[in-house]
Tab-separated table of C-alpha atoms and ligand atoms in Angstrom:
chain	number	residue	atom	x	y	z
A	1	MET	CA	-31.262	-201.833	162.687
A	2	ARG	CA	-29.874	-204.918	161.762
A	3	LEU	CA	-31.560	-207.713	160.326
A	4	ILE	CA	-31.343	-211.054	158.363
A	5	LEU	CA	-33.029	-213.145	156.236
A	6	VAL	CA	-32.905	-216.852	155.203
A	7	GLY	CA	-34.762	-219.540	153.713
A	8	PRO	CA	-33.955	-221.474	151.104
A	9	PRO	CA	-33.607	-220.460	147.324
A	10	GLY	CA	-36.716	-218.640	146.308
A	11	ALA	CA	-37.905	-217.971	149.551
A	12	GLY	CA	-38.587	-214.485	148.583
A	13	LYS	CA	-35.541	-213.190	150.234
A	14	GLY	CA	-34.531	-210.700	147.501
A	15	THR	CA	-37.997	-209.462	147.429
A	16	GLN	CA	-38.493	-209.266	150.479
A	17	ALA	CA	-35.075	-207.853	151.925
A	18	ALA	CA	-35.652	-205.385	149.326
A	19	ARG	CA	-38.925	-203.896	150.868
A	20	LEU	CA	-37.714	-204.337	154.908
A	21	ALA	CA	-34.638	-202.299	153.895
A	22	GLU	CA	-36.702	-199.102	152.177
A	23	ARG	CA	-38.872	-199.368	155.512
A	24	HIS	CA	-36.173	-199.049	157.390
A	25	GLY	CA	-33.900	-196.729	156.140
A	26	VAL	CA	-31.155	-199.098	155.712
A	27	VAL	CA	-29.143	-201.138	153.132
A	28	HIS	CA	-30.273	-204.206	151.318
A	29	VAL	CA	-27.403	-206.610	151.002
A	30	ALA	CA	-27.211	-209.736	149.157
A	31	THR	CA	-24.163	-211.356	148.581
A	32	GLY	CA	-25.820	-212.984	145.452
A	33	ASP	CA	-26.311	-210.209	144.076
A	34	LEU	CA	-22.525	-208.743	144.996
A	35	LEU	CA	-21.449	-211.959	143.409
A	36	ARG	CA	-23.105	-211.554	140.280
A	37	PHE	CA	-22.110	-207.803	139.801
A	38	SER	CA	-18.814	-209.627	140.138
A	39	VAL	CA	-19.428	-212.085	137.804
A	40	GLN	CA	-20.508	-209.537	134.979
A	41	TRP	CA	-17.196	-207.220	135.825
A	42	LYS	CA	-15.429	-210.377	135.603
A	43	THR	CA	-13.237	-209.299	138.506
A	44	ASP	CA	-10.853	-211.592	140.160
A	45	ILE	CA	-13.546	-212.842	142.970
A	46	GLY	CA	-16.430	-213.401	139.849
A	47	ARG	CA	-13.857	-215.266	138.160
A	48	GLU	CA	-13.362	-217.669	140.637
A	49	ALA	CA	-17.248	-217.396	141.760
A	50	LYS	CA	-18.718	-218.333	138.680
A	51	GLN	CA	-17.862	-222.196	138.544
A	52	TYR	CA	-19.161	-222.542	142.211
A	53	MET	CA	-22.520	-220.672	141.236
A	54	ASP	CA	-23.135	-222.537	138.038
A	55	ALA	CA	-23.525	-225.529	140.013
A	56	GLY	CA	-25.600	-224.503	142.796
A	57	MET	CA	-22.569	-225.115	145.269
A	58	LEU	CA	-21.446	-222.145	148.127
A	59	VAL	CA	-18.684	-220.139	147.164
A	60	PRO	CA	-15.789	-220.280	149.672
A	61	ASP	CA	-16.300	-218.369	152.259
A	62	ASP	CA	-13.064	-215.823	151.651
A	63	LEU	CA	-14.105	-214.669	148.725
A	64	VAL	CA	-17.375	-214.003	149.950
A	65	LEU	CA	-16.566	-212.439	153.714
A	66	GLU	CA	-14.291	-210.472	151.677
A	67	LEU	CA	-16.980	-208.590	149.135
A	68	LEU	CA	-19.119	-208.356	152.227
A	69	ARG	CA	-16.615	-206.456	154.514
A	70	ARG	CA	-15.982	-204.406	151.908
A	71	ARG	CA	-19.659	-204.329	151.199
A	72	LEU	CA	-20.416	-203.451	155.109
A	73	SER	CA	-17.646	-200.611	155.755
A	74	GLN	CA	-18.883	-198.083	152.742
A	75	SER	CA	-20.948	-195.262	154.188
A	76	ASP	CA	-24.541	-195.995	153.289
A	77	ALA	CA	-24.206	-199.260	155.680
A	78	GLN	CA	-23.306	-197.285	158.670
A	79	ARG	CA	-27.335	-197.065	159.394
A	80	GLY	CA	-27.564	-200.379	159.556
A	81	TYR	CA	-28.266	-203.147	156.855
A	82	VAL	CA	-31.249	-206.503	155.550
A	83	LEU	CA	-28.585	-209.206	155.144
A	84	ASP	CA	-29.664	-211.661	152.680
A	85	GLY	CA	-28.127	-214.757	151.468
A	86	PHE	CA	-25.611	-214.339	154.414
A	87	PRO	CA	-24.614	-216.089	156.675
A	88	ARG	CA	-25.192	-219.475	154.773
A	89	ASN	CA	-22.858	-221.811	156.712
A	90	PRO	CA	-21.515	-221.992	160.453
A	91	ALA	CA	-18.160	-220.580	159.342
A	92	GLN	CA	-19.655	-217.807	157.889
A	93	ALA	CA	-22.091	-216.967	161.270
A	94	ASP	CA	-18.953	-217.052	163.040
A	95	ALA	CA	-17.527	-214.719	160.865
A	96	LEU	CA	-20.173	-212.430	161.022
A	97	ASP	CA	-20.236	-213.043	165.483
A	98	LYS	CA	-16.610	-211.846	165.343
A	99	MET	CA	-17.061	-208.637	162.862
A	100	MET	CA	-20.390	-207.661	165.028
A	101	VAL	CA	-18.263	-208.177	168.299
A	102	GLU	CA	-15.021	-205.883	166.657
A	103	ALA	CA	-17.538	-203.340	165.791
A	104	GLY	CA	-19.592	-202.973	169.055
A	105	GLN	CA	-22.820	-204.034	166.992
A	106	HIS	CA	-25.160	-206.585	167.157
A	107	ILE	CA	-27.941	-208.463	164.934
A	108	ASP	CA	-31.519	-207.021	166.176
A	109	ALA	CA	-33.234	-210.137	164.303
A	110	VAL	CA	-32.669	-213.343	162.209
A	111	VAL	CA	-35.898	-214.561	160.355
A	112	ALA	CA	-36.625	-217.911	158.760
A	113	VAL	CA	-38.758	-217.453	155.271
A	114	GLU	CA	-40.192	-221.435	155.447
A	115	VAL	CA	-41.480	-222.244	151.872
A	116	PRO	CA	-42.491	-225.940	150.516
A	117	ASP	CA	-39.858	-227.491	147.862
A	118	GLU	CA	-42.719	-227.841	145.069
A	119	THR	CA	-43.122	-223.890	144.961
A	120	ILE	CA	-39.776	-223.536	145.656
A	121	VAL	CA	-39.291	-225.208	142.230
A	122	GLN	CA	-42.431	-223.406	140.583
A	123	ARG	CA	-41.276	-219.928	141.168
A	124	LEU	CA	-37.403	-220.584	140.620
A	125	SER	CA	-38.612	-221.708	136.995
A	126	ALA	CA	-40.775	-218.401	135.841
A	127	ARG	CA	-38.385	-216.107	137.674
A	128	TRP	CA	-36.694	-213.571	135.604
A	129	THR	CA	-34.094	-211.301	136.775
A	130	CYS	CA	-33.322	-207.325	136.043
A	131	PRO	CA	-29.327	-207.803	135.282
A	132	THR	CA	-28.970	-204.068	136.652
A	133	CYS	CA	-31.600	-203.811	139.949
A	134	GLN	CA	-31.646	-207.624	140.170
A	135	ARG	CA	-35.341	-207.243	141.242
A	136	THR	CA	-36.895	-210.324	139.845
A	137	PHE	CA	-40.335	-210.726	138.498
A	138	GLN	CA	-43.079	-213.833	137.773
A	139	VAL	CA	-43.113	-212.698	134.272
A	140	LYS	CA	-46.753	-215.385	133.782
A	141	VAL	CA	-48.559	-214.055	136.877
A	142	SER	CA	-47.508	-210.401	137.334
A	143	PRO	CA	-45.919	-209.409	134.281
A	144	PRO	CA	-43.974	-205.677	134.320
A	145	ALA	CA	-45.772	-203.338	132.229
A	146	GLY	CA	-43.161	-203.197	129.330
A	147	GLY	CA	-42.873	-206.809	128.854
A	148	HIS	CA	-39.118	-208.940	129.453
A	149	ARG	CA	-38.181	-205.045	130.818
A	150	CYS	CA	-37.567	-204.225	134.231
A	151	PRO	CA	-40.025	-200.646	134.796
A	152	ASP	CA	-37.251	-199.350	136.865
A	153	ASP	CA	-34.475	-199.544	134.751
A	154	GLY	CA	-35.802	-200.475	131.125
A	155	ASP	CA	-33.541	-203.491	130.682
A	156	ALA	CA	-34.168	-206.251	129.291
A	157	LEU	CA	-35.125	-209.721	131.832
A	158	PHE	CA	-32.896	-212.715	131.623
A	159	GLN	CA	-33.349	-215.955	133.697
A	160	ARG	CA	-30.898	-216.720	136.010
A	161	GLU	CA	-27.981	-219.652	135.014
A	162	ASP	CA	-28.297	-221.418	138.108
A	163	ASP	CA	-32.501	-221.295	138.181
A	164	ARG	CA	-32.341	-224.546	136.403
A	165	PRO	CA	-34.454	-227.150	137.695
A	166	GLU	CA	-31.092	-229.863	138.176
A	167	VAL	CA	-29.194	-226.535	139.604
A	168	ILE	CA	-32.153	-225.495	141.850
A	169	ARG	CA	-31.786	-228.996	143.669
A	170	ALA	CA	-28.418	-228.594	144.136
A	171	ARG	CA	-29.262	-225.374	145.693
A	172	LEU	CA	-31.796	-226.671	147.824
A	173	GLY	CA	-29.307	-229.868	148.748
A	174	VAL	CA	-27.019	-227.166	150.097
A	175	PHE	CA	-29.835	-225.424	151.607
A	176	ARG	CA	-30.995	-227.971	153.842
A	177	GLU	CA	-27.211	-229.183	154.660
A	178	GLN	CA	-24.811	-226.379	155.272
A	179	THR	CA	-27.590	-223.668	155.817
A	180	GLU	CA	-30.659	-224.732	157.645
A	181	PRO	CA	-28.229	-225.869	160.810
A	182	LEU	CA	-27.696	-222.411	161.184
A	183	VAL	CA	-31.466	-221.372	162.547
A	184	ALA	CA	-30.881	-223.377	165.855
A	185	HIS	CA	-27.823	-221.807	166.060
A	186	TYR	CA	-29.892	-217.835	166.308
A	187	GLU	CA	-32.651	-219.727	167.961
A	188	GLU	CA	-30.389	-219.943	170.829
A	189	GLN	CA	-29.195	-216.270	170.848
A	190	GLY	CA	-32.822	-215.500	170.768
A	191	LEU	CA	-32.839	-213.964	167.678
A	192	LEU	CA	-34.749	-216.208	165.996
A	193	GLY	CA	-38.493	-215.528	164.406
A	194	ARG	CA	-40.089	-218.357	162.023
A	195	VAL	CA	-42.510	-217.188	159.105
A	196	SER	CA	-43.868	-218.336	156.361
A	197	GLY	CA	-43.449	-217.444	152.715
A	198	VAL	CA	-46.234	-218.489	150.944
A	199	GLY	CA	-49.022	-215.992	150.379
A	200	THR	CA	-49.170	-212.646	148.439
A	201	LEU	CA	-45.912	-210.203	149.146
A	202	ASP	CA	-47.831	-208.128	151.237
A	203	GLU	CA	-48.797	-210.830	153.847
A	204	VAL	CA	-44.904	-212.171	153.893
A	205	ALA	CA	-43.769	-208.728	154.709
A	206	GLY	CA	-46.982	-208.203	157.320
A	207	ARG	CA	-45.094	-211.619	158.884
A	208	ILE	CA	-41.437	-210.613	158.415
A	209	LEU	CA	-42.420	-207.127	160.415
A	210	ALA	CA	-44.565	-208.626	163.240
A	211	ALA	CA	-41.820	-211.328	163.882
A	212	VAL	CA	-39.067	-208.811	164.195
A	213	GLN	CA	-40.856	-206.705	166.513
A	214	GLU	CA	-41.480	-209.913	168.792
A	215	VAL	CA	-37.615	-210.763	168.414
A	216	ARG	CA	-36.711	-207.058	169.878
A	217	ALA	CA	-39.547	-207.208	172.200
A	218	ALA	CA	-37.921	-209.874	173.955
A	219	ARG	CA	-34.516	-208.956	173.986
B	301	AP5	P1	-28.618	-216.002	145.871
B	301	AP5	O1	-28.602	-215.001	144.935
B	301	AP5	O2	-28.127	-215.969	147.653
B	301	AP5	O3	-29.673	-217.440	145.727
B	301	AP5	P2	-30.257	-217.815	146.498
B	301	AP5	O4	-30.179	-218.023	148.201
B	301	AP5	O5	-30.916	-219.598	146.139
B	301	AP5	O6	-31.830	-217.890	146.254
B	301	AP5	P3	-32.535	-216.727	145.302
B	301	AP5	O7	-31.948	-215.117	144.848
B	301	AP5	O8	-32.413	-217.430	144.093
B	301	AP5	O9	-34.042	-216.702	146.066
B	301	AP5	P4	-34.919	-215.415	147.102
B	301	AP5	O10	-35.126	-216.052	147.979
B	301	AP5	O11	-33.971	-213.951	146.990
B	301	AP5	O12	-36.031	-215.017	146.569
B	301	AP5	P5	-37.122	-214.016	145.310
B	301	AP5	O13	-37.051	-212.902	146.267
B	301	AP5	O14	-35.679	-213.933	143.814
B	301	AP5	O15	-27.334	-216.985	145.830
B	301	AP5	C1	-26.834	-217.557	144.757
B	301	AP5	C2	-25.282	-217.908	144.893
B	301	AP5	O16	-24.607	-217.654	144.837
B	301	AP5	C3	-25.760	-219.278	145.182
B	301	AP5	O17	-26.014	-220.934	144.951
B	301	AP5	C4	-23.948	-219.514	145.738
B	301	AP5	O18	-23.314	-219.873	145.005
B	301	AP5	C5	-23.406	-218.513	145.813
B	301	AP5	N1	-23.646	-217.276	147.280
B	301	AP5	C6	-24.753	-215.928	147.288
B	301	AP5	N2	-24.158	-216.082	148.591
B	301	AP5	C7	-23.136	-217.179	149.440
B	301	AP5	C8	-22.598	-217.111	150.443
B	301	AP5	N3	-22.923	-216.371	151.773
B	301	AP5	N4	-21.856	-218.168	150.684
B	301	AP5	C9	-21.405	-218.490	149.454
B	301	AP5	N5	-21.894	-218.695	148.304
B	301	AP5	C10	-22.738	-217.732	147.927
B	301	AP5	O19	-38.312	-214.925	144.991
B	301	AP5	C11	-38.079	-215.771	144.044
B	301	AP5	C12	-39.416	-215.871	142.947
B	301	AP5	O20	-39.972	-215.849	143.765
B	301	AP5	C13	-39.174	-214.173	142.312
B	301	AP5	O21	-39.740	-214.565	141.088
B	301	AP5	C14	-40.345	-213.712	142.557
B	301	AP5	O22	-40.554	-212.202	142.104
B	301	AP5	C15	-41.066	-214.625	143.258
B	301	AP5	N6	-41.683	-214.332	144.522
B	301	AP5	C16	-41.025	-213.771	145.603
B	301	AP5	N7	-42.182	-213.869	146.887
B	301	AP5	C17	-43.182	-214.538	146.273
B	301	AP5	C18	-44.814	-214.546	147.175
B	301	AP5	N8	-45.408	-213.862	147.931
B	301	AP5	N9	-45.697	-215.331	146.343
B	301	AP5	C19	-44.916	-216.061	145.084
B	301	AP5	N10	-44.074	-215.288	144.316
B	301	AP5	C20	-42.955	-214.981	144.889
B	302	MG	MG1	-32.137	-213.769	146.163
């Protein structure tokens, strides 16, 4: 199973992609997480990517594609994956289409998760992230049992550099200009389902599953 979640920053892509991947027994591949690990480890890609990420801009395609190709070539990705945060512009979508043709594979469904801008700003300003597993929390609404620590890793949670209001606004602008046009690209391919990302985690997860089933049944 190969799925893509597309949506604005804070739509819940990471939260839902992790659940979806677990349910289908495939891996969750988030280019944002791969980039943040590259920054933490101070790799060449991480050193170059940091300035773009801190400003809320897209990291150049060649760097992102290099990370993605490496991740998808690992053995645990051969059964399938849920892509979160990729593709993010038409050139990345074309590169993915080519990769699929070369590998004799196909994407099963693309789900667009829709959330209003004011909800996004609220969610991201209150988001805390685990540096080890990248799991995210709304500390004010549903605090983890250990306070500002990840219940899975025990590590201290942190607030992302790009979750400051001015960077959130930049990321939203980039999404509307560069990423949202991909929705039409996948709609033309008959791969698209749209869901509202507002509601409980279970409600949103249910909508995503139903959308995936609908797209697959129609093909
Ligand atoms: P990336 O890490 O992909 O960030 P993003 O797209 O801006 O999305 P977020 O991770 O902020 O949000 P999310 O949708 O995953 O929401 P989450 O589940 O955490 O990218 C970061 C940067 O990396 C980019 O700006 C760019 O520089 C670079 N980059 C990454 N990919 C790239 C690419 N392909 N090309 C070029 N550059 C790239 O949820 C958000 C919060 O809301 C959490 O606190 C969560 O607990 C909470 N929440 C989730 N669901 C709900 C709900 N239903 N109700 C209430 N709260 C909820
Ligand atoms: Mg995310």
